[in-house]
Amino acid sequence: MVELDRLRTLSARVGSDPLLVQAAGGNTSLKRGGVMWIKASGTWLKDAATRDIFVPLDHAAILAALAKDDPACESCTDFVRADLNGTGLRPSIETTVHALMPQRVVVHVHCVNTIAWAIRTDAEQRLAEKLRGFDWAFIPYARPGLPLAAAIRSRMRKGVNVLVLGNHGLAVAADSVEDAGALLDRVAAAVTRPVREAAKPDRAALEKLGTGASYRPAEMDETHALATDPLALKRARHKVFYPDHVVFLGAGVATGFDGNPPLVAIPGVGVLIRDDARPAVEPMGRCLADVMRRVEEGDPLLALTDDDIGRLVNWDAEKYRQTLKL
């Protein structure tokens, strides 16, 4: 299918940009002939051009189930077209976002600059300045699945093709792959925030600290900024501002080895990654640093609550993603 091939190309491009997508985060979809093809849960968008990562679903059946708040919409596995699903994979945990947007192509990303706005208490008001001229809607934070679907339905208007998801990310939609990609680029440019410079890590000191502890220095300088930018670490150390942070890194940011955390930020020195950490850990650590370096001292931030975190990490669809060892 030529159009799906175009989506694969766009997906790989978007998935290779760490300011838009990190590890297995983000997802894309295409509606065609009653079938919605969507990225599979746990796969990486950057692999879209070289690996079959899309799952086919019955779009009408999903919409009918959403209208009844059917619990099957939590995983959407009941709506997979088994006759077309050669991979046997499960659909994205954010399938309902794609199903509810009427446009044929949807691109959902965890855009760093968008998140840096979307974690503010005044996000909707501040984004109104940045997104003037776009057909957009702000969706306050809700867990993916039925809660997020309900939040989207309550705020959708005819013509909306941009959703900013509070404490989460960005979704754009269009009727062609090319238009969706162009819209994503325009929105990402419109919400760009200044980024603070961060001191370089002390890699020699990190090597010494990691010796014997089964930790290694993070590869990317951007990841180390989580420890070398004092404000980034101050803001992120004890709070969680968006779902993938807690899912992949745990609550807050560890600054010591107690509990064997996957990532340790040594203040003023740099970041260590546990030797057996999943591949997603460093990209998620970099994402957190990238977001926090776009947050200023006086910014009013809205963290996820303990209840938000509990509902997320105990969600069956998220538990499945954890089994994939991303």
mmCIF file of N, CA and C in Angstrom, residues 109-198:
data_model
loop_
_atom_site.group_PDB
_atom_site.id
_atom_site.type_symbol
_atom_site.label_atom_id
_atom_site.label_comp_id
_atom_site.label_asym_id
_atom_site.label_seq_id
_atom_site.Cartn_x
_atom_site.Cartn_y
_atom_site.Cartn_z
ATOM 1 N N VAL A 109 3.006 12.737 19.008
ATOM 2 C CA VAL A 109 4.397 12.772 19.440
ATOM 3 C C VAL A 109 4.488 13.304 20.865
ATOM 4 N N HIS A 110 5.608 12.997 21.504
ATOM 5 C CA HIS A 110 5.906 13.545 22.825
ATOM 6 C C HIS A 110 6.929 14.664 22.631
ATOM 7 N N CYS A 111 6.459 15.693 21.948
ATOM 8 C CA CYS A 111 7.286 16.831 21.563
ATOM 9 C C CYS A 111 7.803 17.551 22.803
ATOM 10 N N VAL A 112 9.121 17.647 22.921
ATOM 11 C CA VAL A 112 9.746 18.243 24.096
ATOM 12 C C VAL A 112 9.264 19.670 24.328
ATOM 13 N N ASN A 113 9.244 20.471 23.273
ATOM 14 C CA ASN A 113 8.808 21.852 23.440
ATOM 15 C C ASN A 113 7.332 21.956 23.812
ATOM 16 N N THR A 114 6.513 21.086 23.233
ATOM 17 C CA THR A 114 5.099 21.073 23.608
ATOM 18 C C THR A 114 4.936 20.698 25.075
ATOM 19 N N ILE A 115 5.638 19.668 25.516
ATOM 20 C CA ILE A 115 5.519 19.233 26.906
ATOM 21 C C ILE A 115 5.949 20.347 27.857
ATOM 22 N N ALA A 116 6.998 21.087 27.482
ATOM 23 C CA ALA A 116 7.469 22.167 28.350
ATOM 24 C C ALA A 116 6.391 23.232 28.562
ATOM 25 N N TRP A 117 5.474 23.389 27.605
ATOM 26 C CA TRP A 117 4.306 24.253 27.801
ATOM 27 C C TRP A 117 3.183 23.501 28.510
ATOM 28 N N ALA A 118 2.970 22.248 28.125
ATOM 29 C CA ALA A 118 1.786 21.497 28.563
ATOM 30 C C ALA A 118 1.842 21.071 30.017
ATOM 31 N N ILE A 119 2.983 21.231 30.688
ATOM 32 C CA ILE A 119 3.079 20.907 32.120
ATOM 33 C C ILE A 119 2.873 22.131 32.994
ATOM 34 N N ARG A 120 2.529 23.257 32.395
ATOM 35 C CA ARG A 120 2.270 24.482 33.153
ATOM 36 C C ARG A 120 0.820 24.552 33.607
ATOM 37 N N THR A 121 0.587 25.208 34.720
ATOM 38 C CA THR A 121 -0.792 25.398 35.183
ATOM 39 C C THR A 121 -1.554 26.326 34.244
ATOM 40 N N ASP A 122 -0.847 27.199 33.538
ATOM 41 C CA ASP A 122 -1.473 28.137 32.609
ATOM 42 C C ASP A 122 -1.236 27.731 31.161
ATOM 43 N N ALA A 123 -1.096 26.426 30.920
ATOM 44 C CA ALA A 123 -0.723 25.924 29.596
ATOM 45 C C ALA A 123 -1.678 26.398 28.507
ATOM 46 N N GLU A 124 -2.962 26.265 28.731
ATOM 47 C CA GLU A 124 -3.919 26.596 27.680
ATOM 48 C C GLU A 124 -3.824 28.073 27.301
ATOM 49 N N GLN A 125 -3.700 28.936 28.298
ATOM 50 C CA GLN A 125 -3.621 30.359 28.018
ATOM 51 C C GLN A 125 -2.328 30.724 27.283
ATOM 52 N N ARG A 126 -1.208 30.164 27.720
ATOM 53 C CA ARG A 126 0.066 30.489 27.085
ATOM 54 C C ARG A 126 0.154 29.917 25.665
ATOM 55 N N LEU A 127 -0.391 28.718 25.476
ATOM 56 C CA LEU A 127 -0.364 28.125 24.137
ATOM 57 C C LEU A 127 -1.268 28.864 23.168
ATOM 58 N N ALA A 128 -2.300 29.514 23.673
ATOM 59 C CA ALA A 128 -3.179 30.287 22.803
ATOM 60 C C ALA A 128 -2.389 31.376 22.072
ATOM 61 N N GLU A 129 -1.358 31.903 22.730
ATOM 62 C CA GLU A 129 -0.507 32.918 22.104
ATOM 63 C C GLU A 129 0.330 32.292 20.985
ATOM 64 N N LYS A 130 0.825 31.091 21.246
ATOM 65 C CA LYS A 130 1.732 30.427 20.307
ATOM 66 C C LYS A 130 1.003 29.808 19.115
ATOM 67 N N LEU A 131 -0.221 29.359 19.336
ATOM 68 C CA LEU A 131 -0.935 28.599 18.310
ATOM 69 C C LEU A 131 -2.044 29.399 17.644
ATOM 70 N N ARG A 132 -1.960 30.709 17.719
ATOM 71 C CA ARG A 132 -2.922 31.556 17.025
ATOM 72 C C ARG A 132 -2.861 31.244 15.531
ATOM 73 N N GLY A 133 -4.008 31.018 14.938
ATOM 74 C CA GLY A 133 -4.053 30.675 13.522
ATOM 75 C C GLY A 133 -4.178 29.184 13.250
ATOM 76 N N PHE A 134 -3.955 28.356 14.271
ATOM 77 C CA PHE A 134 -4.142 26.908 14.140
ATOM 78 C C PHE A 134 -5.536 26.516 14.641
ATOM 79 N N ASP A 135 -6.092 25.451 14.089
ATOM 80 C CA ASP A 135 -7.353 24.886 14.605
ATOM 81 C C ASP A 135 -6.994 23.865 15.669
ATOM 82 N N TRP A 136 -6.939 24.292 16.926
ATOM 83 C CA TRP A 136 -6.375 23.449 17.965
ATOM 84 C C TRP A 136 -7.297 23.402 19.180
ATOM 85 N N ALA A 137 -7.046 22.413 20.018
ATOM 86 C CA ALA A 137 -7.768 22.290 21.287
ATOM 87 C C ALA A 137 -6.801 21.791 22.348
ATOM 88 N N PHE A 138 -6.991 22.260 23.560
ATOM 89 C CA PHE A 138 -6.184 21.800 24.691
ATOM 90 C C PHE A 138 -6.994 20.778 25.472
ATOM 91 N N ILE A 139 -6.356 19.632 25.773
ATOM 92 C CA ILE A 139 -7.024 18.552 26.501
ATOM 93 C C ILE A 139 -6.320 18.388 27.854
ATOM 94 N N PRO A 140 -6.979 18.729 28.955
ATOM 95 C CA PRO A 140 -6.338 18.542 30.261
ATOM 96 C C PRO A 140 -5.918 17.090 30.470
ATOM 97 N N TYR A 141 -4.909 16.871 31.310
ATOM 98 C CA TYR A 141 -4.354 15.530 31.473
ATOM 99 C C TYR A 141 -5.408 14.495 31.846
ATOM 100 N N ALA A 142 -5.352 13.368 31.186
ATOM 101 C CA ALA A 142 -6.142 12.185 31.530
ATOM 102 C C ALA A 142 -5.338 10.971 31.098
ATOM 103 N N ARG A 143 -5.472 9.878 31.836
ATOM 104 C CA ARG A 143 -4.760 8.669 31.451
ATOM 105 C C ARG A 143 -5.231 8.202 30.083
ATOM 106 N N PRO A 144 -4.300 7.718 29.227
ATOM 107 C CA PRO A 144 -4.720 7.164 27.933
ATOM 108 C C PRO A 144 -5.770 6.072 28.108
ATOM 109 N N GLY A 145 -6.478 5.782 27.018
ATOM 110 C CA GLY A 145 -7.585 4.838 27.107
ATOM 111 C C GLY A 145 -8.889 5.595 27.249
ATOM 112 N N LEU A 146 -9.840 5.041 27.960
ATOM 113 C CA LEU A 146 -11.155 5.678 28.091
ATOM 114 C C LEU A 146 -11.114 7.059 28.735
ATOM 115 N N PRO A 147 -10.317 7.278 29.787
ATOM 116 C CA PRO A 147 -10.295 8.626 30.375
ATOM 117 C C PRO A 147 -9.867 9.704 29.376
ATOM 118 N N LEU A 148 -8.825 9.433 28.603
ATOM 119 C CA LEU A 148 -8.377 10.416 27.622
ATOM 120 C C LEU A 148 -9.399 10.566 26.501
ATOM 121 N N ALA A 149 -10.013 9.471 26.094
ATOM 122 C CA ALA A 149 -11.040 9.544 25.052
ATOM 123 C C ALA A 149 -12.186 10.454 25.491
ATOM 124 N N ALA A 150 -12.609 10.316 26.738
ATOM 125 C CA ALA A 150 -13.693 11.157 27.248
ATOM 126 C C ALA A 150 -13.277 12.620 27.275
ATOM 127 N N ALA A 151 -12.032 12.878 27.676
ATOM 128 C CA ALA A 151 -11.541 14.258 27.725
ATOM 129 C C ALA A 151 -11.489 14.871 26.334
ATOM 130 N N ILE A 152 -11.083 14.080 25.346
ATOM 131 C CA ILE A 152 -11.025 14.580 23.970
ATOM 132 C C ILE A 152 -12.428 14.864 23.443
ATOM 133 N N ARG A 153 -13.357 13.942 23.657
ATOM 134 C CA ARG A 153 -14.731 14.139 23.164
ATOM 135 C C ARG A 153 -15.336 15.421 23.729
ATOM 136 N N SER A 154 -15.015 15.740 24.971
ATOM 137 C CA SER A 154 -15.618 16.909 25.613
ATOM 138 C C SER A 154 -15.103 18.227 25.039
ATOM 139 N N ARG A 155 -13.964 18.185 24.328
ATOM 140 C CA ARG A 155 -13.361 19.431 23.838
ATOM 141 C C ARG A 155 -13.191 19.487 22.323
ATOM 142 N N MET A 156 -13.506 18.416 21.642
ATOM 143 C CA MET A 156 -13.353 18.416 20.181
ATOM 144 C C MET A 156 -14.392 19.322 19.536
ATOM 145 N N ARG A 157 -13.979 20.027 18.497
ATOM 146 C CA ARG A 157 -14.861 20.855 17.683
ATOM 147 C C ARG A 157 -14.621 20.518 16.218
ATOM 148 N N LYS A 158 -15.572 20.796 15.393
ATOM 149 C CA LYS A 158 -15.412 20.545 13.967
ATOM 150 C C LYS A 158 -14.219 21.344 13.446
ATOM 151 N N GLY A 159 -13.361 20.676 12.688
ATOM 152 C CA GLY A 159 -12.219 21.344 12.079
ATOM 153 C C GLY A 159 -10.941 21.273 12.870
ATOM 154 N N VAL A 160 -11.000 20.860 14.134
ATOM 155 C CA VAL A 160 -9.785 20.776 14.950
ATOM 156 C C VAL A 160 -8.847 19.722 14.368
ATOM 157 N N ASN A 161 -7.605 20.108 14.149
ATOM 158 C CA ASN A 161 -6.621 19.158 13.635
ATOM 159 C C ASN A 161 -5.326 19.150 14.442
ATOM 160 N N VAL A 162 -5.333 19.870 15.560
ATOM 161 C CA VAL A 162 -4.194 19.885 16.471
ATOM 162 C C VAL A 162 -4.717 19.726 17.896
ATOM 163 N N LEU A 163 -4.198 18.736 18.602
ATOM 164 C CA LEU A 163 -4.533 18.555 20.013
ATOM 165 C C LEU A 163 -3.256 18.691 20.826
ATOM 166 N N VAL A 164 -3.287 19.547 21.834
ATOM 167 C CA VAL A 164 -2.225 19.573 22.835
ATOM 168 C C VAL A 164 -2.768 18.845 24.050
ATOM 169 N N LEU A 165 -2.107 17.755 24.415
ATOM 170 C CA LEU A 165 -2.541 16.922 25.522
ATOM 171 C C LEU A 165 -1.788 17.351 26.775
ATOM 172 N N GLY A 166 -2.510 17.865 27.763
ATOM 173 C CA GLY A 166 -1.880 18.356 28.969
ATOM 174 C C GLY A 166 -1.016 17.297 29.632
ATOM 175 N N ASN A 167 0.193 17.700 30.079
ATOM 176 C CA ASN A 167 1.129 16.774 30.717
ATOM 177 C C ASN A 167 1.370 15.526 29.877
ATOM 178 N N HIS A 168 1.413 15.690 28.568
ATOM 179 C CA HIS A 168 1.526 14.490 27.731
ATOM 180 C C HIS A 168 2.224 14.750 26.404
ATOM 181 N N GLY A 169 1.633 15.547 25.519
ATOM 182 C CA GLY A 169 2.251 15.698 24.211
ATOM 183 C C GLY A 169 1.357 16.378 23.204
ATOM 184 N N LEU A 170 1.531 16.004 21.942
ATOM 185 C CA LEU A 170 0.914 16.687 20.816
ATOM 186 C C LEU A 170 0.393 15.677 19.812
ATOM 187 N N ALA A 171 -0.772 15.954 19.227
ATOM 188 C CA ALA A 171 -1.288 15.152 18.116
ATOM 189 C C ALA A 171 -1.730 16.098 17.009
ATOM 190 N N VAL A 172 -1.351 15.778 15.785
ATOM 191 C CA VAL A 172 -1.793 16.554 14.632
ATOM 192 C C VAL A 172 -2.431 15.600 13.634
ATOM 193 N N ALA A 173 -3.338 16.126 12.799
ATOM 194 C CA ALA A 173 -4.069 15.259 11.879
ATOM 195 C C ALA A 173 -4.334 15.974 10.566
ATOM 196 N N ALA A 174 -4.364 15.201 9.487
ATOM 197 C CA ALA A 174 -4.632 15.734 8.149
ATOM 198 C C ALA A 174 -5.141 14.594 7.285
ATOM 199 N N ASP A 175 -5.537 14.909 6.064
ATOM 200 C CA ASP A 175 -6.070 13.872 5.185
ATOM 201 C C ASP A 175 -5.032 13.289 4.250
ATOM 202 N N SER A 176 -3.777 13.705 4.394
ATOM 203 C CA SER A 176 -2.690 13.070 3.653
ATOM 204 C C SER A 176 -1.467 13.005 4.546
ATOM 205 N N VAL A 177 -0.588 12.079 4.245
ATOM 206 C CA VAL A 177 0.643 11.940 5.025
ATOM 207 C C VAL A 177 1.482 13.202 4.921
ATOM 208 N N GLU A 178 1.581 13.748 3.707
ATOM 209 C CA GLU A 178 2.402 14.933 3.499
ATOM 210 C C GLU A 178 1.878 16.119 4.295
ATOM 211 N N ASP A 179 0.549 16.297 4.305
ATOM 212 C CA ASP A 179 -0.033 17.427 5.039
ATOM 213 C C ASP A 179 0.132 17.247 6.546
ATOM 214 N N ALA A 180 0.037 16.015 7.012
ATOM 215 C CA ALA A 180 0.226 15.764 8.441
ATOM 216 C C ALA A 180 1.659 16.089 8.858
ATOM 217 N N GLY A 181 2.627 15.673 8.044
ATOM 218 C CA GLY A 181 4.018 15.970 8.349
ATOM 219 C C GLY A 181 4.297 17.459 8.345
ATOM 220 N N ALA A 182 3.735 18.170 7.379
ATOM 221 C CA ALA A 182 3.941 19.615 7.295
ATOM 222 C C ALA A 182 3.298 20.329 8.482
ATOM 223 N N LEU A 183 2.109 19.876 8.880
ATOM 224 C CA LEU A 183 1.436 20.480 10.029
ATOM 225 C C LEU A 183 2.227 20.247 11.306
ATOM 226 N N LEU A 184 2.750 19.051 11.472
ATOM 227 C CA LEU A 184 3.575 18.767 12.645
ATOM 228 C C LEU A 184 4.768 19.715 12.698
ATOM 229 N N ASP A 185 5.435 19.910 11.581
ATOM 230 C CA ASP A 185 6.605 20.791 11.544
ATOM 231 C C ASP A 185 6.219 22.219 11.916
ATOM 232 N N ARG A 186 5.082 22.682 11.432
ATOM 233 C CA ARG A 186 4.645 24.052 11.723
ATOM 234 C C ARG A 186 4.311 24.235 13.197
ATOM 235 N N VAL A 187 3.603 23.268 13.762
ATOM 236 C CA VAL A 187 3.246 23.383 15.177
ATOM 237 C C VAL A 187 4.492 23.303 16.051
ATOM 238 N N ALA A 188 5.376 22.366 15.747
ATOM 239 C CA ALA A 188 6.594 22.221 16.546
ATOM 240 C C ALA A 188 7.418 23.501 16.519
ATOM 241 N N ALA A 189 7.471 24.155 15.373
ATOM 242 C CA ALA A 189 8.205 25.416 15.283
ATOM 243 C C ALA A 189 7.525 26.513 16.097
ATOM 244 N N ALA A 190 6.195 26.517 16.088
ATOM 245 C CA ALA A 190 5.447 27.567 16.788
ATOM 246 C C ALA A 190 5.599 27.490 18.303
ATOM 247 N N VAL A 191 5.804 26.301 18.841
ATOM 248 C CA VAL A 191 5.858 26.152 20.304
ATOM 249 C C VAL A 191 7.293 26.056 20.833
ATOM 250 N N THR A 192 8.271 26.277 19.973
ATOM 251 C CA THR A 192 9.665 26.151 20.395
ATOM 252 C C THR A 192 9.985 27.109 21.543
ATOM 253 N N ARG A 193 10.688 26.575 22.556
ATOM 254 C CA ARG A 193 11.090 27.379 23.707
ATOM 255 C C ARG A 193 12.616 27.460 23.782
ATOM 256 N N PRO A 194 13.150 28.532 24.363
ATOM 257 C CA PRO A 194 14.609 28.623 24.534
ATOM 258 C C PRO A 194 15.115 27.490 25.422
ATOM 259 N N VAL A 195 16.335 27.039 25.164
ATOM 260 C CA VAL A 195 16.926 25.960 25.956
ATOM 261 C C VAL A 195 18.182 26.486 26.639
ATOM 262 N N ARG A 196 18.320 26.226 27.937
ATOM 263 C CA ARG A 196 19.501 26.680 28.670
ATOM 264 C C ARG A 196 20.722 25.845 28.326
ATOM 265 N N GLU A 197 21.855 26.485 28.287
ATOM 266 C CA GLU A 197 23.110 25.751 28.162
ATOM 267 C C GLU A 197 23.352 24.988 29.460
ATOM 268 N N ALA A 198 23.993 23.847 29.351
ATOM 269 C CA ALA A 198 24.324 23.053 30.535
ATOM 270 C C ALA A 198 25.811 22.731 30.522
#
